[in-house]
Amino acid sequence: MILQVTSSRESLLKHCCHYRDSTSTNIGGHICLRLNNLSLSRIGSVEQLLWVQMLDLSHNELQSIEGLEAMQLLSCLNLSNNKLSSCTALEPLRRLKSLKVLDISYNEIGAHSIDTTRYLCSSPLSHTFGGDWSFDDIVIDDVKVRNYWEAFVIFSGLNLTQLEVVGNAITDEKFKSFLVKVMPTLKWLDSEELH
């Protein structure tokens, strides 16, 4: 389906729009691509989409976002209402240094047990790293990092200012508190202003 949308300029333009934010320094505004409600199950080829700054992939059937890491200009990404089942499914986001706004609400994150058989080695957080401490000792707001190690690995490297996680099984007050501590740049969480 993504190949159909990106196969011609005319087809692609049907899904594009320009968004101008009053606080933006970008004179032309942001280029937004809406690929929502298309029943997409995977991302596939994104070579034709590298210029996109805002991407709406909401209300699809995505279980993986592999391929998005190539979209280095992406600043806003909507993945709400898909079938993402774990934080590891979000791994490509770690490479998106321009990403500021992320919506992963109403997915299945935390609803399924982690398939540890897919890992060839144990969690890096179970080992001791130099000195006398280990990740078992790291506690953020009474929550051990080990409890959310997948989330820690993904979110600690992001510079998000806005994040939507509501509607996922993993989302509770402890998890939200954990996210706020792990991402000091966060200003909005689940539509509530922080600080």
Short mmCIF file of C-alpha atoms in Angstrom, two decimals:
data_model
loop_
_atom_site.label_atom_id
_atom_site.label_comp_id
_atom_site.label_asym_id
_atom_site.label_seq_id
_atom_site.Cartn_x
_atom_site.Cartn_y
_atom_site.Cartn_z
CA MET A 1 0.00 0.00 0.00
CA ILE A 2 2.81 2.45 0.79
CA LEU A 3 4.27 1.68 -2.63
CA GLN A 4 0.92 2.59 -4.23
CA VAL A 5 0.80 5.88 -2.36
CA THR A 6 4.41 6.78 -3.21
CA SER A 7 4.42 5.42 -6.77
CA SER A 8 3.59 8.75 -8.39
CA ARG A 9 3.78 12.41 -7.48
CA GLU A 10 0.03 12.82 -7.99
CA SER A 11 -0.79 9.91 -5.70
CA LEU A 12 1.58 11.19 -3.02
CA LEU A 13 0.23 14.74 -3.15
CA LYS A 14 -3.28 13.48 -2.33
CA HIS A 15 -1.96 12.53 1.12
CA CYS A 16 0.17 15.65 1.71
CA CYS A 17 -0.59 18.91 3.41
CA HIS A 18 1.36 21.90 4.70
CA TYR A 19 1.19 22.77 8.35
CA ARG A 20 2.26 26.15 9.64
CA ASP A 21 2.87 26.52 13.36
CA SER A 22 2.96 30.09 14.68
CA THR A 23 6.03 29.21 16.76
CA SER A 24 7.87 27.61 13.86
CA THR A 25 11.01 29.17 12.46
CA ASN A 26 10.44 27.26 9.24
CA ILE A 27 9.13 29.87 6.76
CA GLY A 28 7.43 27.35 4.49
CA GLY A 29 5.86 25.40 7.32
CA HIS A 30 6.05 21.67 7.87
CA ILE A 31 5.25 19.07 5.26
CA CYS A 32 2.72 16.60 6.62
CA LEU A 33 1.93 13.21 5.11
CA ARG A 34 -1.28 11.50 6.20
CA LEU A 35 -1.28 7.75 5.71
CA ASN A 36 -3.94 7.04 8.31
CA ASN A 37 -6.82 4.57 7.92
CA LEU A 38 -5.12 2.65 5.11
CA SER A 39 -4.92 -0.76 6.86
CA LEU A 40 -1.12 -0.68 6.59
CA SER A 41 0.51 -3.65 8.30
CA ARG A 42 4.12 -2.60 7.66
CA ILE A 43 6.04 0.48 6.60
CA GLY A 44 8.05 -0.89 3.70
CA SER A 45 10.02 1.41 1.41
CA VAL A 46 10.28 5.06 2.43
CA GLU A 47 12.82 6.39 -0.11
CA GLN A 48 10.19 8.71 -1.57
CA LEU A 49 9.28 10.06 1.90
CA LEU A 50 12.62 11.25 3.28
CA TRP A 51 11.51 14.91 3.09
CA VAL A 52 8.46 14.41 5.33
CA GLN A 53 8.53 16.26 8.67
CA MET A 54 5.14 15.22 10.06
CA LEU A 55 3.78 11.73 9.48
CA ASP A 56 0.37 10.39 10.47
CA LEU A 57 0.22 6.59 10.45
CA SER A 58 -2.67 6.37 12.89
CA HIS A 59 -5.52 3.86 12.62
CA ASN A 60 -3.59 1.22 10.71
CA GLU A 61 -2.50 -2.35 11.54
CA LEU A 62 1.20 -1.66 12.17
CA GLN A 63 3.07 -4.10 14.40
CA SER A 64 6.49 -2.75 13.44
CA ILE A 65 7.85 0.61 12.32
CA GLU A 66 11.00 -0.75 10.72
CA GLY A 67 12.11 1.62 7.97
CA LEU A 68 11.09 4.86 9.67
CA GLU A 69 14.65 5.38 10.91
CA ALA A 70 15.53 6.64 7.40
CA MET A 71 13.19 9.63 7.80
CA GLN A 72 15.68 11.91 9.52
CA LEU A 73 13.61 15.11 9.11
CA LEU A 74 10.66 13.67 11.02
CA SER A 75 9.69 15.94 13.92
CA CYS A 76 6.12 14.75 14.56
CA LEU A 77 4.91 11.15 14.34
CA ASN A 78 1.43 9.77 15.02
CA LEU A 79 1.35 6.00 15.51
CA SER A 80 -1.85 5.91 17.57
CA ASN A 81 -4.40 3.13 17.17
CA ASN A 82 -2.11 0.52 15.68
CA LYS A 83 -0.98 -2.90 16.93
CA LEU A 84 2.43 -2.07 18.39
CA SER A 85 2.84 -4.53 21.26
CA SER A 86 6.12 -3.61 22.95
CA CYS A 87 8.63 -0.83 23.38
CA THR A 88 11.11 -2.81 21.28
CA ALA A 89 8.77 -2.28 18.30
CA LEU A 90 9.68 1.41 18.67
CA GLU A 91 13.44 0.81 18.33
CA PRO A 92 13.76 2.69 15.00
CA LEU A 93 12.74 5.89 16.83
CA ARG A 94 16.11 5.95 18.60
CA ARG A 95 17.72 7.12 15.34
CA LEU A 96 15.27 10.00 14.75
CA LYS A 97 17.15 12.90 16.35
CA SER A 98 14.68 15.55 15.09
CA LEU A 99 11.63 13.83 16.61
CA LYS A 100 9.86 16.10 19.12
CA VAL A 101 6.22 14.92 19.13
CA LEU A 102 5.21 11.26 19.36
CA ASP A 103 1.76 9.71 19.71
CA ILE A 104 1.75 5.98 20.49
CA SER A 105 -1.60 6.02 22.28
CA TYR A 106 -4.09 3.18 21.97
CA ASN A 107 -1.69 0.48 20.89
CA GLU A 108 -1.06 -2.83 22.64
CA ILE A 109 2.18 -1.89 24.42
CA GLY A 110 2.49 -4.00 27.54
CA ALA A 111 -0.55 -6.17 26.76
CA HIS A 112 1.56 -9.16 25.73
CA SER A 113 4.36 -10.78 27.65
CA ILE A 114 7.82 -10.14 26.27
CA ASP A 115 9.12 -12.91 24.05
CA THR A 116 12.52 -13.37 25.65
CA THR A 117 13.37 -16.26 23.32
CA ARG A 118 14.08 -13.77 20.54
CA TYR A 119 17.03 -12.35 22.46
CA LEU A 120 20.30 -14.17 21.95
CA CYS A 121 21.74 -12.68 25.11
CA SER A 122 20.24 -11.58 28.37
CA SER A 123 19.18 -8.02 29.03
CA PRO A 124 22.09 -5.56 29.21
CA LEU A 125 20.43 -4.28 32.35
CA SER A 126 21.00 -7.55 34.20
CA HIS A 127 24.77 -7.18 34.12
CA THR A 128 27.05 -5.19 36.36
CA PHE A 129 28.81 -2.32 34.61
CA GLY A 130 32.15 -1.34 36.13
CA GLY A 131 32.32 -0.56 39.80
CA ASP A 132 29.79 -1.95 42.24
CA TRP A 133 26.45 -0.97 40.68
CA SER A 134 24.07 -2.58 38.24
CA PHE A 135 20.83 -1.55 36.56
CA ASP A 136 19.03 -3.36 39.36
CA ASP A 137 20.21 -0.54 41.62
CA ILE A 138 18.84 2.29 39.47
CA VAL A 139 15.54 3.54 40.84
CA ILE A 140 13.56 6.46 39.41
CA ASP A 141 10.64 7.64 41.55
CA ASP A 142 10.41 4.30 43.37
CA VAL A 143 10.39 2.40 40.06
CA LYS A 144 13.29 0.12 39.21
CA VAL A 145 14.63 0.74 35.71
CA ARG A 146 14.71 -3.04 35.32
CA ASN A 147 10.88 -3.05 35.34
CA TYR A 148 10.85 -0.85 32.22
CA TRP A 149 14.19 -1.68 30.65
CA GLU A 150 12.78 -1.77 27.10
CA ALA A 151 11.24 1.67 27.59
CA PHE A 152 14.44 2.97 29.16
CA VAL A 153 16.53 1.87 26.18
CA ILE A 154 14.14 3.52 23.69
CA PHE A 155 13.00 6.69 25.44
CA SER A 156 16.15 7.75 27.29
CA GLY A 157 17.81 8.74 24.02
CA LEU A 158 14.89 10.76 22.65
CA ASN A 159 14.46 14.54 22.94
CA LEU A 160 10.67 14.55 22.87
CA THR A 161 8.69 17.57 24.03
CA GLN A 162 5.29 15.87 23.69
CA LEU A 163 4.32 12.22 24.17
CA GLU A 164 0.94 10.46 24.14
CA VAL A 165 0.89 6.96 25.69
CA VAL A 166 -2.68 6.70 27.04
CA GLY A 167 -4.59 3.55 26.14
CA ASN A 168 -1.68 1.12 26.43
CA ALA A 169 -1.60 -1.68 28.99
CA ILE A 170 1.77 -0.49 30.31
CA THR A 171 0.49 3.01 31.03
CA ASP A 172 -0.04 3.72 34.70
CA GLU A 173 1.11 6.52 37.01
CA LYS A 174 4.44 4.82 37.79
CA PHE A 175 5.21 4.42 34.10
CA LYS A 176 4.30 8.04 33.38
CA SER A 177 6.49 9.22 36.25
CA PHE A 178 9.29 7.06 34.89
CA LEU A 179 8.94 8.64 31.42
CA VAL A 180 9.07 12.17 32.84
CA LYS A 181 12.32 11.37 34.67
CA VAL A 182 13.90 9.58 31.71
CA MET A 183 13.05 12.40 29.26
CA PRO A 184 13.79 15.76 30.90
CA THR A 185 12.86 17.60 27.67
CA LEU A 186 9.24 16.40 27.92
CA LYS A 187 6.75 19.28 28.33
CA TRP A 188 3.47 17.48 27.60
CA LEU A 189 2.46 13.93 28.54
CA ASP A 190 -0.96 12.58 27.60
CA SER A 191 -2.23 16.09 26.81
CA GLU A 192 -1.25 17.39 30.25
CA GLU A 193 1.34 20.11 30.63
CA LEU A 194 4.30 19.22 32.83
CA HIS A 195 6.38 21.66 34.92
#
